[in-house]
Amino acid sequence: MNEWFKKTFGTIKEKWSKWKPVQKLILIGIVVLLVAGIVIMVSVSSRKTSVRLFNAPVESGQQASIISRLERDGIKADIDSDGYITVENDAVAKKYRSRLVAEGYEPTQVDPYSLFDTQKWSRTSFDDDVNWKRAQEASLAQHLEQLDGIREANVMLSLPKAATFKNAQNPTTASVVIYPRAGSDVLEGKKSVKGIMHLIMRSIEGLKEEDITILNGDTNEEVSDLSGLEDADHQKNVENQQKWIRKQEAYYQSQVVNALQSTFGAKRVTIANMKIDMDMSERSYTATEYSGVTIKPDNPNTIYDDSEVRDSLVLSEELVDKKHTGTGYNPEGPAGVEGQNPPVYSDMSNVIGETTESGVKRNYVMNQKNTAGKEEPKIDRLTISVNIDGTWQYPLYDPETKKVRLSDSGGYERTYVPISDEVLAQVTKLVQSAVGYDASRGDSVVVTNIPFDHQDEFREEDEKFRKAQRTKMTIFISLIAIAIILVLFIAFRLISKEIERRRRIREEEELRRQQQQREAALWEAKEQGMEVTLSVEERKRAELQENAIAMAKNHPEDVAMLIRTWLMEE
């Protein structure tokens, strides 16, 4: 590797020495340009993307306060050379643009009323009217664009001059084109459109609601006509109400299932019907209730009510007993004037009379309770039907054979055990408590015990049982076949060994007999003095026999081990 580097550098150095100065300068310039381009690309690619907080530059006096306010919330902000404040992304800019404007941090450069700051010698009242109209339109447009969901707003106002007579005054009108943001429903609801119209009406003096026209800039549809939105709002309210009712039904269903699944299991409990009738109207009410005065409260430790309540108590009492004795009644006029009394009163003059007055005045006190409130939507009626499955007993065993009782199809024989009436009554009380049963509302809670359909489940279990039985039978037959094969193999091995043993014995006897005959022939020839010539095989056999005999004499243990090994192999 080092040799390759040395050779490469040597080649470069050799070529460099052969180049002319102009060529060297051109190469150096190209390298410098490449390095500068790489540095610029890295700096540009590593630069963070940012979004302008405001579409106008901010004065140096306001920059510090806005940056300080953003840093208080942990928002990083920078100021470019043109005076624009930038933040990390568009979401942060959207959020803090409206918040800073609401808190009074709006840049002064975007003030719509800056048109009046310029003084001109040739300015007329017409110019002031035009500038005032432009300022009003720009201010209202900025005001609308600060609302969530509005991307852009274009405002056109008609500000007529004041007329001498009121009936001759032309109305102030406003035409507004609003471009909503993608996915925003700011112009689809009656409430939000009503709020925008109210905001516009309050922003322009003399503007009435019927003189405001609002268009959707994306669809060119008029949204200030609220008659078309009433049906949509009504439909939306109905959908929200139905959604809330379904949520309540799901809640009560979960209450019932949670109350029963710990006892019967989730697979045995099903909600057949769950319906809630709601009264979604809202009403205000005031009421006055009168009740008795409690002298002695009820003792909670007793099983009976031992409180003492009276209808009323005497707050004050006045006894009246008057008695008057004197002349009779004579309604004459003033002194010195002739009376004009009827004959009846004239006959009663100067008659002694007695008047008696007696009575009792009592003031009673009672408990008075004044209540006022607002009735929220409430449940009119609640209906729930719950069905619980019984239990199935299987497998059933025959007491005589101690085997599983099978059906005609070859599966388990099952017995259904229903739920008792006492348990159903207790479950009904449990469900009534879980859903807040109220008989006065006409609530209905029904708990039934109808068997579930388990045909598919039972069919699958029976098929598994039959498959297991077939598997057992197959294994049993296979084991018997394997046992028979093993017995036959062992018998074959035994017979084969016996045949081999007998063959080997016959061969050994034959070899022994031949050897004896050979030895006898040799011995007989030796006694007769005959010269016997042995063949090559006989000589080798004789040498081997002599060597074996000598080895058996010298190393008897090794020879015994060798013979034992031969026997084991045989």
C-alpha positions as a printed Julia matrix, in Angstrom:
570×3 Matrix{Float64}:
    0.0     0.0     0.0
    2.84    2.39    0.91
    4.57    1.59   -2.36
    1.38    2.48   -4.22
    1.14    5.85   -2.43
    4.81    6.56   -3.15
    4.36    5.66   -6.78
    1.2     7.81   -7.08
    2.77   10.85   -5.43
    5.86   10.39   -7.57
    3.77   10.39  -10.72
    1.85   13.54   -9.61
    5.08   15.3    -8.7
    6.65   14.39  -12.03
    3.64   15.69  -14.01
    3.45   18.82  -11.83
    7.06   19.64  -12.64
    6.36   19.32  -16.35
    3.35   21.72  -16.32
    3.61   25.31  -17.27
    2.83   28.11  -14.75
   -0.44   28.95  -16.55
   -1.64   25.37  -16.23
   -0.73   25.32  -12.56
   -2.7    28.55  -11.93
   -5.75   27.17  -13.75
   -5.68   24.0   -11.64
   -5.28   25.98   -8.41
   -8.21   28.23   -9.42
  -10.43   25.2   -10.16
   -9.61   23.63   -6.77
  -10.35   26.92   -4.97
  -13.7    27.26   -6.77
  -14.64   23.68   -5.88
  -13.8    24.21   -2.2
  -15.74   27.5    -2.13
  -18.78   25.84   -3.8
  -18.73   22.99   -1.28
  -18.52   25.44    1.63
  -21.42   27.5     0.26
  -23.55   24.4    -0.31
  -22.89   23.14    3.22
  -23.7    26.53    4.75
  -26.91   26.88    2.73
  -28.06   23.31    3.41
  -27.32   23.61    7.15
  -29.24   26.88    7.45
  -32.47   26.42    9.4
  -35.76   27.13    7.66
  -37.7    29.92    9.29
  -41.02   31.74    8.87
  -41.66   35.45    9.27
  -43.73   36.31   12.31
  -45.12   39.5    10.72
  -45.3    40.48    7.06
  -43.73   43.83    7.84
  -40.36   44.83    9.36
  -40.31   45.66   13.06
  -38.71   48.78   14.42
  -35.61   48.42   16.56
  -37.48   49.75   19.58
  -40.06   46.96   19.4
  -37.69   44.15   18.46
  -36.3    43.69   21.96
  -39.75   43.58   23.61
  -41.14   41.07   21.08
  -38.04   38.83   21.32
  -38.22   38.98   25.14
  -41.91   38.05   25.06
  -41.22   35.04   22.8
  -38.28   33.87   24.92
  -40.56   33.92   27.97
  -42.51   31.04   26.36
  -39.35   29.26   25.21
  -39.73   30.27   21.53
  -36.53   30.86   19.58
  -36.65   33.89   17.27
  -34.16   35.7    15.04
  -34.02   39.1    13.34
  -32.74   39.29    9.77
  -30.96   42.22    8.19
  -34.24   43.76    6.92
  -35.79   43.91   10.37
  -38.16   40.93    9.98
  -38.64   38.65   13.01
  -38.52   34.94   12.08
  -39.56   31.86   14.08
  -39.13   28.11   13.58
  -42.26   27.12   11.66
  -45.63   28.33   10.42
  -47.55   26.83   13.37
  -45.59   28.91   15.88
  -45.97   32.02   13.71
  -49.73   31.54   13.45
  -50.13   30.97   17.17
  -48.04   33.91   18.4
  -49.04   36.36   15.67
  -52.59   36.64   17.04
  -51.37   36.41   20.64
  -48.85   39.24   20.25
  -51.41   41.44   18.5
  -53.87   40.79   21.34
  -51.21   41.73   23.91
  -50.29   44.96   22.13
  -47.05   43.89   20.44
  -48.25   44.59   16.89
  -45.59   46.36   14.75
  -46.33   49.98   14.07
  -45.41   49.62   10.39
  -48.65   47.74    9.64
  -50.88   50.37   11.23
  -53.69   51.07    8.71
  -54.17   54.59   10.07
  -50.59   55.59    9.16
  -52.14   57.18    6.05
  -52.98   60.23    8.18
  -49.42   60.65    9.44
  -48.31   62.27    6.15
  -48.97   66.01    6.0
  -49.51   67.55    2.56
  -50.29   71.11    1.61
  -52.65   69.98   -1.13
  -54.64   67.49    1.0
  -58.41   67.96    0.87
  -61.39   66.61    2.76
  -61.96   64.16   -0.09
  -58.48   62.76    0.48
  -59.25   62.4     4.18
  -62.49   60.56    3.38
  -60.71   58.2     1.0
  -57.9    57.57    3.49
  -60.44   57.02    6.27
  -62.27   54.46    4.14
  -59.0    52.71    3.25
  -57.91   52.67    6.88
  -61.25   51.24    7.99
  -61.09   48.51    5.33
  -57.48   47.6     6.11
  -58.1    47.58    9.87
  -61.17   45.35    9.54
  -59.32   43.0     7.16
  -56.43   42.66    9.64
  -58.93   42.12   12.45
  -60.6    39.28   10.56
  -57.33   37.65    9.52
  -56.35   37.3    13.17
  -59.23   34.84   13.67
  -58.47   31.13   13.52
  -59.51   29.52   10.26
  -59.35   32.66    8.07
  -56.5    32.77    5.57
  -57.29   36.09    3.91
  -60.04   38.72    4.06
  -60.91   41.45    1.54
  -63.18   44.24    2.77
  -65.08   46.81    0.74
  -67.01   49.52    2.65
  -69.55   52.07    1.53
  -69.46   55.09    3.89
  -72.07   57.6     2.65
  -72.01   61.23    3.65
  -74.31   62.4     6.38
  -77.68   63.58    5.02
  -79.71   66.51    6.35
  -82.77   64.36    7.08
  -82.63   60.96    8.64
  -85.03   59.34    6.16
  -82.78   60.47    3.31
  -79.63   58.94    4.83
  -78.12   56.15    2.76
  -77.15   53.08    4.83
  -73.59   52.04    5.48
  -72.83   48.73    3.73
  -69.99   46.23    3.89
  -68.97   43.56    1.4
  -66.48   41.04    2.77
  -64.79   38.19    0.89
  -63.26   35.61    3.25
  -60.87   32.85    2.19
  -60.94   30.08    4.83
  -57.95   27.92    5.58
  -57.85   24.34    4.32
  -59.97   22.1     6.5
  -61.54   24.99    8.43
  -65.32   25.16    9.03
  -65.36   28.81   10.09
  -67.95   29.64    7.38
  -70.08   26.52    7.77
  -71.69   27.06   11.17
  -74.37   29.6    11.96
  -72.76   30.5    15.26
  -69.34   31.3    13.77
  -70.83   33.32   10.85
  -73.04   35.18   13.32
  -69.94   36.06   15.35
  -68.1    37.36   12.28
  -71.1    39.51   11.3
  -71.35   40.87   14.82
  -67.61   41.67   14.79
  -67.96   43.54   11.47
  -71.05   45.41   12.67
  -69.31   46.56   15.86
  -66.18   47.62   13.98
  -67.93   50.08   11.6
  -70.1    52.85   12.99
  -73.67   52.88   11.68
  -73.43   49.44   10.07
  -76.43   47.14   10.5
  -76.55   43.37   10.24
  -78.83   43.34    7.2
  -76.34   45.54    5.31
  -73.46   43.06    5.63
  -72.66   40.67    2.79
  -70.1    37.92    3.35
  -68.89   35.65    0.54
  -66.8    32.51    0.66
  -63.84   33.3    -1.59
  -63.26   29.64   -2.48
  -66.84   28.76   -3.5
  -68.29   32.25   -4.25
  -71.28   31.4    -2.05
  -72.97   33.92    0.23
  -72.75   32.85    3.86
  -74.3    35.95    5.45
  -77.78   34.6     4.63
  -78.27   32.63    7.84
  -81.56   31.07    6.77
  -79.7    28.37    4.86
  -77.48   27.62    7.85
  -80.33   27.08   10.3
  -81.17   23.67    8.85
  -77.49   22.71    8.87
  -77.14   23.8    12.51
  -80.29   21.93   13.42
  -79.01   18.82   11.69
  -75.66   19.22   13.43
  -77.37   19.6    16.81
  -79.43   16.48   16.15
  -76.3    14.56   15.22
  -74.54   15.74   18.37
  -77.55   14.73   20.46
  -77.68   11.29   18.85
  -73.95   10.91   19.38
  -74.34   11.8    23.05
  -77.23    9.31   23.4
  -75.15    6.54   21.81
  -72.35    7.37   24.2
  -74.74    7.03   27.15
  -76.04    3.72   25.78
  -72.49    2.41   25.41
  -71.73    3.5    28.97
  -74.73    1.64   30.41
  -73.95   -1.42   28.31
  -70.42   -1.5    29.7
  -71.82   -1.15   33.22
  -74.1    -4.16   32.73
  -71.45   -6.31   31.04
  -68.87   -5.5    33.72
  -71.4    -6.38   36.42
  -72.23   -9.79   34.87
  -69.07  -10.99   33.16
  -67.27  -11.72   36.46
  -70.09  -14.15   37.36
  -71.23  -15.65   34.06
  -68.35  -14.77   31.73
  -68.37  -12.45   28.75
  -69.34  -15.22   26.29
  -72.54  -16.05   28.15
  -73.89  -12.48   28.41
  -75.32  -10.46   25.54
  -77.21   -7.16   25.4
  -80.2    -7.81   23.16
  -81.51   -4.24   23.29
  -80.34   -0.99   24.84
  -82.34    2.16   24.16
  -82.41    5.51   25.94
  -85.08    8.12   25.25
  -83.71   11.57   26.08
  -85.42   14.89   26.7
  -82.89   17.28   25.14
  -84.85   20.48   25.91
  -83.52   23.04   28.36
  -85.94   24.9    30.66
  -85.53   27.38   33.5
  -87.73   27.09   36.57
  -88.45   28.78   39.91
  -90.32   27.14   42.79
  -91.29   27.82   46.39
  -91.65   24.91   48.81
  -93.19   24.99   52.28
  -92.38   22.31   54.82
  -92.83   21.64   58.49
  -90.49   22.55   61.3
  -88.26   19.75   62.57
  -88.3    19.66   66.36
  -86.29   16.47   66.73
  -84.22   14.96   63.89
  -84.32   11.28   63.04
  -81.82    9.04   64.82
  -80.01    7.0    62.14
  -79.15    4.28   64.66
  -82.8     3.24   65.0
  -84.71    1.18   62.46
  -87.77    3.41   62.73
  -88.34    7.11   62.16
  -88.36    8.82   65.58
  -88.18   12.36   64.27
  -90.67   14.99   65.4
  -91.95   17.4    62.75
  -94.67   19.97   63.29
  -96.61   21.7    60.58
  -95.88   25.1    62.09
  -94.7    26.9    65.22
  -96.23   29.92   66.93
  -93.95   32.87   66.33
  -96.02   35.47   68.24
  -99.42   35.59   69.92
 -101.71   38.47   70.87
 -104.78   38.09   73.16
 -107.57   40.71   72.73
 -110.27   41.27   75.43
 -112.17   44.57   75.22
 -115.3    45.6    77.16
 -117.14   48.97   76.74
 -120.13   50.34   78.7
 -121.87   53.69   77.85
 -124.69   55.42   76.04
 -126.08   54.16   72.82
 -124.97   55.25   69.43
 -126.16   58.75   68.49
 -124.59   60.05   65.32
 -125.5    63.72   65.62
 -123.72   66.52   63.89
 -121.53   69.22   65.48
 -122.67   71.11   68.56
 -125.44   73.66   67.92
 -126.56   72.0    64.73
 -129.82   70.14   64.47
 -129.28   66.51   63.96
 -130.42   64.55   60.96
 -130.65   61.15   62.64
 -133.01   58.51   61.34
 -135.85   57.48   63.62
 -134.08   54.3    64.6
 -131.06   56.18   65.98
 -133.3    58.82   67.54
 -135.07   56.14   69.54
 -131.72   54.83   70.77
 -130.52   58.13   72.15
 -129.53   58.22   75.8
 -129.81   54.43   76.05
 -127.17   52.6    78.14
 -125.23   49.99   76.03
 -122.39   47.46   76.61
 -119.87   46.21   74.01
 -117.53   43.21   74.48
 -114.68   42.17   72.06
 -112.35   39.21   72.58
 -110.01   37.24   70.32
 -106.56   35.79   69.76
 -104.05   36.78   67.03
 -101.26   34.28   66.32
  -98.38   34.44   63.84
  -97.06   31.04   62.71
  -93.69   30.23   61.18
  -92.98   27.52   58.56
  -89.94   26.41   56.55
  -89.9    28.12   53.18
  -87.49   27.13   50.41
  -87.13   29.11   47.21
  -85.36   27.29   44.38
  -84.39   28.43   40.91
  -82.44   26.54   38.31
  -82.17   25.24   34.8
  -83.25   21.77   33.73
  -80.58   20.06   31.68
  -81.24   17.23   29.23
  -82.38   14.17   31.12
  -83.38   10.57   30.5
  -87.08   10.12   29.8
  -87.09    6.34   29.61
  -84.52    3.57   29.65
  -85.07    0.13   28.13
  -82.59   -2.73   28.36
  -82.89   -6.43   27.55
  -80.23   -8.88   28.7
  -79.99  -12.53   27.7
  -77.82  -15.01   29.62
  -76.94  -18.44   28.33
  -77.18  -21.53   30.53
  -74.48  -24.16   30.91
  -73.83  -27.37   28.98
  -72.58  -30.47   30.84
  -70.26  -32.85   28.93
  -68.63  -35.28   28.61
  -71.13  -37.61   30.29
  -69.93  -41.05   31.47
  -71.91  -44.28   31.49
  -71.91  -45.6    35.09
  -71.73  -49.22   33.9
  -69.05  -49.05   31.21
  -67.24  -46.0    32.65
  -66.94  -44.66   29.11
  -67.96  -41.37   27.53
  -71.54  -41.39   26.33
  -71.64  -40.6    22.63
  -74.44  -39.22   20.48
  -75.67  -40.72   17.23
  -73.2   -38.57   15.28
  -70.26  -39.96   17.23
  -69.66  -36.8    19.28
  -70.26  -35.88   22.89
  -73.7   -36.3    24.4
  -74.55  -32.95   26.09
  -77.15  -31.81   28.62
  -78.36  -28.19   28.89
  -78.71  -26.76   32.42
  -80.9   -23.59   32.52
  -80.53  -20.76   35.03
  -82.94  -20.88   37.96
  -85.65  -18.28   38.47
  -84.05  -17.15   41.74
  -80.77  -16.36   39.97
  -82.62  -14.52   37.18
  -84.44  -12.4    39.79
  -81.13  -11.5    41.44
  -79.57  -10.68   38.08
  -82.54   -8.42   37.27
  -81.95   -6.48   40.49
  -78.25   -6.26   39.67
  -78.95   -4.86   36.18
  -81.5    -2.39   37.57
  -78.91   -1.1    40.03
  -76.22   -0.87   37.3
  -78.35    1.27   34.95
  -80.1     3.37   37.63
  -83.58    1.87   37.22
  -86.44    4.29   37.97
  -89.96    2.88   37.82
  -91.52    6.35   37.82
  -89.95    7.03   34.4
  -91.36    3.83   32.96
  -87.97    2.12   32.71
  -87.97   -1.48   31.55
  -85.33   -4.08   32.49
  -85.76   -7.63   31.15
  -83.37  -10.52   31.86
  -84.01  -13.77   29.98
  -82.4   -17.21   29.81
  -82.51  -18.35   26.18
  -79.89  -20.89   25.04
  -77.3   -19.57   22.62
  -76.62  -21.28   19.31
  -73.5   -23.43   19.81
  -73.93  -25.74   16.8
  -70.71  -24.63   15.11
  -68.78  -24.8    18.37
  -70.18  -28.25   19.24
  -69.56  -29.51   15.71
  -65.93  -28.4    15.94
  -65.51  -30.05   19.35
  -67.12  -33.29   18.13
  -64.84  -33.3    15.09
  -61.81  -32.87   17.36
  -63.08  -35.7    19.58
  -63.61  -38.02   16.61
  -60.22  -37.07   15.21
  -58.61  -37.85   18.57
  -60.39  -41.24   18.64
  -59.21  -42.04   15.14
  -55.69  -40.97   16.08
  -55.73  -43.24   19.12
  -56.96  -46.18   17.04
  -54.31  -45.53   14.39
  -51.59  -45.34   17.04
  -52.85  -48.58   18.65
  -52.87  -50.46   15.34
  -49.46  -49.04   14.46
  -48.04  -50.21   17.79
  -49.45  -53.72   17.25
  -47.96  -53.82   13.74
  -44.6   -52.62   15.05
  -44.7   -55.28   17.79
  -45.43  -58.03   15.25
  -42.62  -56.79   13.01
  -40.22  -56.75   15.96
  -41.2   -60.29   16.95
  -40.73  -61.51   13.37
  -37.39  -59.72   13.11
  -36.17  -61.24   16.36
  -37.33  -64.72   15.28
  -35.61  -64.25   11.92
  -32.4   -63.21   13.63
  -32.51  -66.16   15.97
  -33.17  -68.63   13.15
  -30.46  -67.03   11.01
  -27.92  -67.26   13.82
  -28.83  -70.87   14.51
  -28.45  -71.8    10.85
  -25.11  -69.95   10.69
  -23.92  -71.67   13.85
  -24.76  -75.09   12.52
  -23.06  -74.33    9.2
  -19.95  -73.14   11.01
  -19.95  -76.26   13.16
  -20.19  -78.47   10.09
  -17.34  -76.6     8.43
  -15.21  -76.87   11.55
  -15.91  -80.59   11.81
  -15.05  -80.99    8.16
  -11.82  -79.02    8.6
  -10.97  -80.94   11.74
  -11.62  -84.27    9.98
   -9.48  -83.23    7.0
   -6.72  -82.1     9.35
   -6.81  -85.41   11.2
   -6.67  -87.31    7.92
   -3.71  -85.22    6.8
   -1.88  -85.71   10.06
   -2.6   -89.43    9.99
   -1.29  -89.67    6.45
    1.85  -87.77    7.4
    2.43  -89.84   10.44
    1.93  -93.06    8.5
    4.37  -91.91    5.83
    6.89  -90.94    8.45
    6.75  -94.35   10.05
    7.22  -96.02    6.72
   10.22  -93.78    6.0
    8.65  -92.1     3.08
    9.58  -88.58    2.11
    6.54  -86.36    2.05
    6.42  -83.19    0.02
    4.04  -80.52    1.35
    2.34  -78.05   -0.82
    2.77  -74.29   -0.38
   -0.61  -73.91    1.28
    0.04  -76.79    3.64
    3.4   -75.35    4.61
    1.83  -71.9     5.27
   -0.95  -73.51    7.29
    1.62  -75.51    9.26
    3.68  -72.38    9.94
    0.61  -70.45   11.03
   -0.42  -73.29   13.3
    3.03  -73.46   14.86
    3.06  -69.64   15.33
   -0.39  -69.73   16.9
    0.66  -72.49   19.26
    3.79  -70.57   20.2
    1.85  -67.35   20.75
   -0.73  -69.19   22.87
    2.08  -70.49   25.02
    3.86  -67.13   25.34
    0.87  -64.76   25.45
   -2.16  -66.7    26.66
   -4.09  -63.56   27.78
   -3.87  -61.88   24.36
   -4.96  -65.05   22.61
   -7.92  -65.45   24.98
   -8.99  -61.81   24.32
   -8.71  -62.39   20.57
  -10.86  -65.53   20.76
  -13.39  -63.69   22.93
  -13.61  -60.9    20.35
  -14.2   -63.44   17.55
  -16.97  -65.07   19.52
  -18.66  -61.73   20.23
  -18.53  -60.81   16.56
  -20.08  -64.13   15.62
